[in-house]
PDB file of C-alpha atoms in Angstrom:
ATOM      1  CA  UNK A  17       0.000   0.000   0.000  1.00 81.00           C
ATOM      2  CA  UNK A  18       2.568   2.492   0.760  1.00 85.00           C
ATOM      3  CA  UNK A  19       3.851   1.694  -2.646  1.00 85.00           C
ATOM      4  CA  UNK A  20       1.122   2.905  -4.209  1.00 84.00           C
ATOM      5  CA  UNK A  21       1.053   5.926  -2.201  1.00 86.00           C
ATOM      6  CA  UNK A  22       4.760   6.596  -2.880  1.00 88.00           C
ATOM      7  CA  UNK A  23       3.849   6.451  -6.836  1.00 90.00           C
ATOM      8  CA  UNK A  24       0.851   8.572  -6.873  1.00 89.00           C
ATOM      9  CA  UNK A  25       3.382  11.577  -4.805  1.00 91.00           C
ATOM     10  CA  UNK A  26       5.462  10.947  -7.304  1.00 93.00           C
ATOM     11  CA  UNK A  27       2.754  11.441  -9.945  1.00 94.00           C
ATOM     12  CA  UNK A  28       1.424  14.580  -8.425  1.00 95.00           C
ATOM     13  CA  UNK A  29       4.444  16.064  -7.774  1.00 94.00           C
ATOM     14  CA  UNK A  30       5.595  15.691 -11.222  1.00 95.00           C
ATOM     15  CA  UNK A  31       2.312  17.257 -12.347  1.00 96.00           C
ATOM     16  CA  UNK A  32       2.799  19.832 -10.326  1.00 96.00           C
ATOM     17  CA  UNK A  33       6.084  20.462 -11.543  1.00 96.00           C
ATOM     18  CA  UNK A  34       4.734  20.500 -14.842  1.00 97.00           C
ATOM     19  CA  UNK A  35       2.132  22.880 -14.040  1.00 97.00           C
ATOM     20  CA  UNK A  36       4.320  25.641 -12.496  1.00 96.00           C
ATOM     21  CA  UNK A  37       6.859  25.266 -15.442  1.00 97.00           C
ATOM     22  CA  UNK A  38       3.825  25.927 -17.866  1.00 97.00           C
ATOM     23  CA  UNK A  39       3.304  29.036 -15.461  1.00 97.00           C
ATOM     24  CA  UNK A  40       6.701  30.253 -15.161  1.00 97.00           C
ATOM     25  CA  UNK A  41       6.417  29.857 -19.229  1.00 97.00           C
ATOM     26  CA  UNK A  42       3.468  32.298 -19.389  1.00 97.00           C
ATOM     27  CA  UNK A  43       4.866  35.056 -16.925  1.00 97.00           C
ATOM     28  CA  UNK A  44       7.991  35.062 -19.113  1.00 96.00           C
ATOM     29  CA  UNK A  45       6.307  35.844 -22.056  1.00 96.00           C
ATOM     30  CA  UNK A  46       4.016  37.967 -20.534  1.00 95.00           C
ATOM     31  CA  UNK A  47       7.722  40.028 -19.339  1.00 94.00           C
ATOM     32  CA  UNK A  48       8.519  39.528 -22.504  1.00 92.00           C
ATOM     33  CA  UNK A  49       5.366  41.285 -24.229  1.00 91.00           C
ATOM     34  CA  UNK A  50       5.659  44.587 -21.740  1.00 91.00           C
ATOM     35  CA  UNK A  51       8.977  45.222 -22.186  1.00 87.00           C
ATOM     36  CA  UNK A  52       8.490  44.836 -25.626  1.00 83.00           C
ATOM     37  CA  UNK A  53       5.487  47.180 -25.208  1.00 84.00           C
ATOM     38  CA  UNK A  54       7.670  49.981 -22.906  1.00 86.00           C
ATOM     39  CA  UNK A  55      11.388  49.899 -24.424  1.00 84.00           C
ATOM     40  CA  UNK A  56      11.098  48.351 -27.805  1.00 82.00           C
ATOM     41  CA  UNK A  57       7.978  49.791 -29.207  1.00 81.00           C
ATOM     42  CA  UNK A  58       8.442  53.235 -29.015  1.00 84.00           C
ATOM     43  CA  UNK A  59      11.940  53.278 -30.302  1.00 85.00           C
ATOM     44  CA  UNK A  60      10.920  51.551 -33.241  1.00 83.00           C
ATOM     45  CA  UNK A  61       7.986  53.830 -34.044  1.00 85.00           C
ATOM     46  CA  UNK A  62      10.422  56.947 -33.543  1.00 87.00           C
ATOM     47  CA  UNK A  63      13.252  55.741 -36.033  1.00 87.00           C
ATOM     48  CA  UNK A  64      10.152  54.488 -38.399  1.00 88.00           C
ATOM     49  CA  UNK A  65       8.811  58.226 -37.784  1.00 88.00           C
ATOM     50  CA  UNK A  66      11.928  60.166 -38.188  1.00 88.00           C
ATOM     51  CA  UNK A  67      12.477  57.635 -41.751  1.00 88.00           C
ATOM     52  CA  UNK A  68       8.813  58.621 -43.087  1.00 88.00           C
ATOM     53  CA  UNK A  69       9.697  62.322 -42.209  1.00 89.00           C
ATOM     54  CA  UNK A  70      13.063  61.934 -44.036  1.00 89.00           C
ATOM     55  CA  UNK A  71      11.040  60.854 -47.200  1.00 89.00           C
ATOM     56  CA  UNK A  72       8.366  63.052 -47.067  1.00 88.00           C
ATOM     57  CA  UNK A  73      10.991  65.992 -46.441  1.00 89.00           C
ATOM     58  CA  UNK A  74      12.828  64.505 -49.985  1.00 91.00           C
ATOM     59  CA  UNK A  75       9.490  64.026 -51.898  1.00 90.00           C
ATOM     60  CA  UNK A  76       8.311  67.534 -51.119  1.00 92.00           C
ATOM     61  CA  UNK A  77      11.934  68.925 -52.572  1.00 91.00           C
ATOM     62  CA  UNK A  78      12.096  66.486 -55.653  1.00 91.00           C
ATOM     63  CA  UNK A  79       8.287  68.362 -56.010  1.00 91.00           C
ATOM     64  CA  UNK A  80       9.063  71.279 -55.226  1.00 91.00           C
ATOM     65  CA  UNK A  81      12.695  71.446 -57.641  1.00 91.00           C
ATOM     66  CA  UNK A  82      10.042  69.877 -60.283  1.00 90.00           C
ATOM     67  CA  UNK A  83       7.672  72.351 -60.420  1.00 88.00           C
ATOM     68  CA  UNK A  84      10.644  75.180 -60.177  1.00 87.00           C
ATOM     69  CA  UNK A  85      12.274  73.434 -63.432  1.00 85.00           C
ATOM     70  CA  UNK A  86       8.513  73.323 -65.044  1.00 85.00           C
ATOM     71  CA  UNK A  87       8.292  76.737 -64.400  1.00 83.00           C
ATOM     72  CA  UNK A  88      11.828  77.374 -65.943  1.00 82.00           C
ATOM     73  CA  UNK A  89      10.551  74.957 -68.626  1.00 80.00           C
ATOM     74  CA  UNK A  90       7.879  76.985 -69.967  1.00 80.00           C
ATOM     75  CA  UNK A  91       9.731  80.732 -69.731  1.00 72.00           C
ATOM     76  CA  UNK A  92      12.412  79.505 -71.479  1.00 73.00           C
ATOM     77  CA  UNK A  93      15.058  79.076 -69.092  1.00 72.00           C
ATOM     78  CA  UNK A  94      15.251  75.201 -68.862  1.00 61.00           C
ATOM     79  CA  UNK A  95      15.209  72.448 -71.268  1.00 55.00           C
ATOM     80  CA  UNK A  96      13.808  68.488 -71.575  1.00 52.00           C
ATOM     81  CA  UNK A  97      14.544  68.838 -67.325  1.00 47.00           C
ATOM     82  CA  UNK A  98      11.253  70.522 -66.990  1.00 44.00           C
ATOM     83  CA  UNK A  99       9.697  68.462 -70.030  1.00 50.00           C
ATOM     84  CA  UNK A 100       7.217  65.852 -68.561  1.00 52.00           C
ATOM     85  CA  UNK A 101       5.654  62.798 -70.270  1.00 52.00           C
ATOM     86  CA  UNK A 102       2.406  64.595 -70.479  1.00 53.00           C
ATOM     87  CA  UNK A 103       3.888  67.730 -71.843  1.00 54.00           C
ATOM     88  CA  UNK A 104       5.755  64.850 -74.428  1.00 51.00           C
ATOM     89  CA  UNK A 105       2.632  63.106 -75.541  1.00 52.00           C
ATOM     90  CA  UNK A 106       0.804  66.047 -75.836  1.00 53.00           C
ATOM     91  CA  UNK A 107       3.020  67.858 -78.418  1.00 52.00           C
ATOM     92  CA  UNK A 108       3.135  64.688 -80.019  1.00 52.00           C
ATOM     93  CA  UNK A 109      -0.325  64.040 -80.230  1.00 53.00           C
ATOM     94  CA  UNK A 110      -1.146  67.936 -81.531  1.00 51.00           C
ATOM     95  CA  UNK A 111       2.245  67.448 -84.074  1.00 51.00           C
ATOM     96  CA  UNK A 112       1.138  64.443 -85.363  1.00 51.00           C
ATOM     97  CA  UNK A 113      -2.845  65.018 -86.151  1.00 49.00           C
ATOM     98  CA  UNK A 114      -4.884  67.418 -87.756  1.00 50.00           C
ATOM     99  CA  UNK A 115      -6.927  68.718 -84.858  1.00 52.00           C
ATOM    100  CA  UNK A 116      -4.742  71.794 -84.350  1.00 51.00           C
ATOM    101  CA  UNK A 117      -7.713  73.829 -85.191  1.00 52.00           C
ATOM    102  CA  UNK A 118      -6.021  74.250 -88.936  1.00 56.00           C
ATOM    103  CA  UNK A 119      -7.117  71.889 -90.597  1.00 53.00           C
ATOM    104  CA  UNK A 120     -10.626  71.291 -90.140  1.00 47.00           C
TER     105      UNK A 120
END
């Protein structure tokens, strides 16, 4: 009888052990996940923020140097720089057919 009793100790113990491992497992994590949240998370967002602002910053100057050679373009003082595809097609287009107001 007491060797029964000394087996299902054993067994209940071990379950136990397995039990708080599975909880030590979860509070880990769970460690894991706020410090992630409180140190990790808000650096990334900043450099991904001060990146975005970077490009926005360069997109708004390749616009803005765009428009300026556009500008230029059409008074003269540039050339094919401030020539866009739609300025392209659309001398094309009026070059190559009659609806110039001509020849109608």
């Amino acid at each position: 009888m007491r060797a029964l009793v000394d087996i299902f100790e054993s067994l209940t113990s071990s379950i136990r052990f397995v039990i708080g491992l599975f909880v030590l497992a979860v509070m880990g994590f769970g460690l894991m996940l706020t410090l992630g949240a409180t140190y990790v998370a808000p650096r990334a967002v900043e450099s991904l923020a001060e990146g975005a602002e970077r490009v926005g910053e360069k997109a708004i100057e390749a616009a803005q140097q765009e428009r300026r050679a556009h500008e230029m373009g059409k008074d003269g003082w540039g050339y094919d720089a401030a020539t866009t595809k739609s300025d392209r097609s659309e001398r094309t287009s009026r070059s190559g057919s009659a609806k110039d107001g001509w020849a109608n």
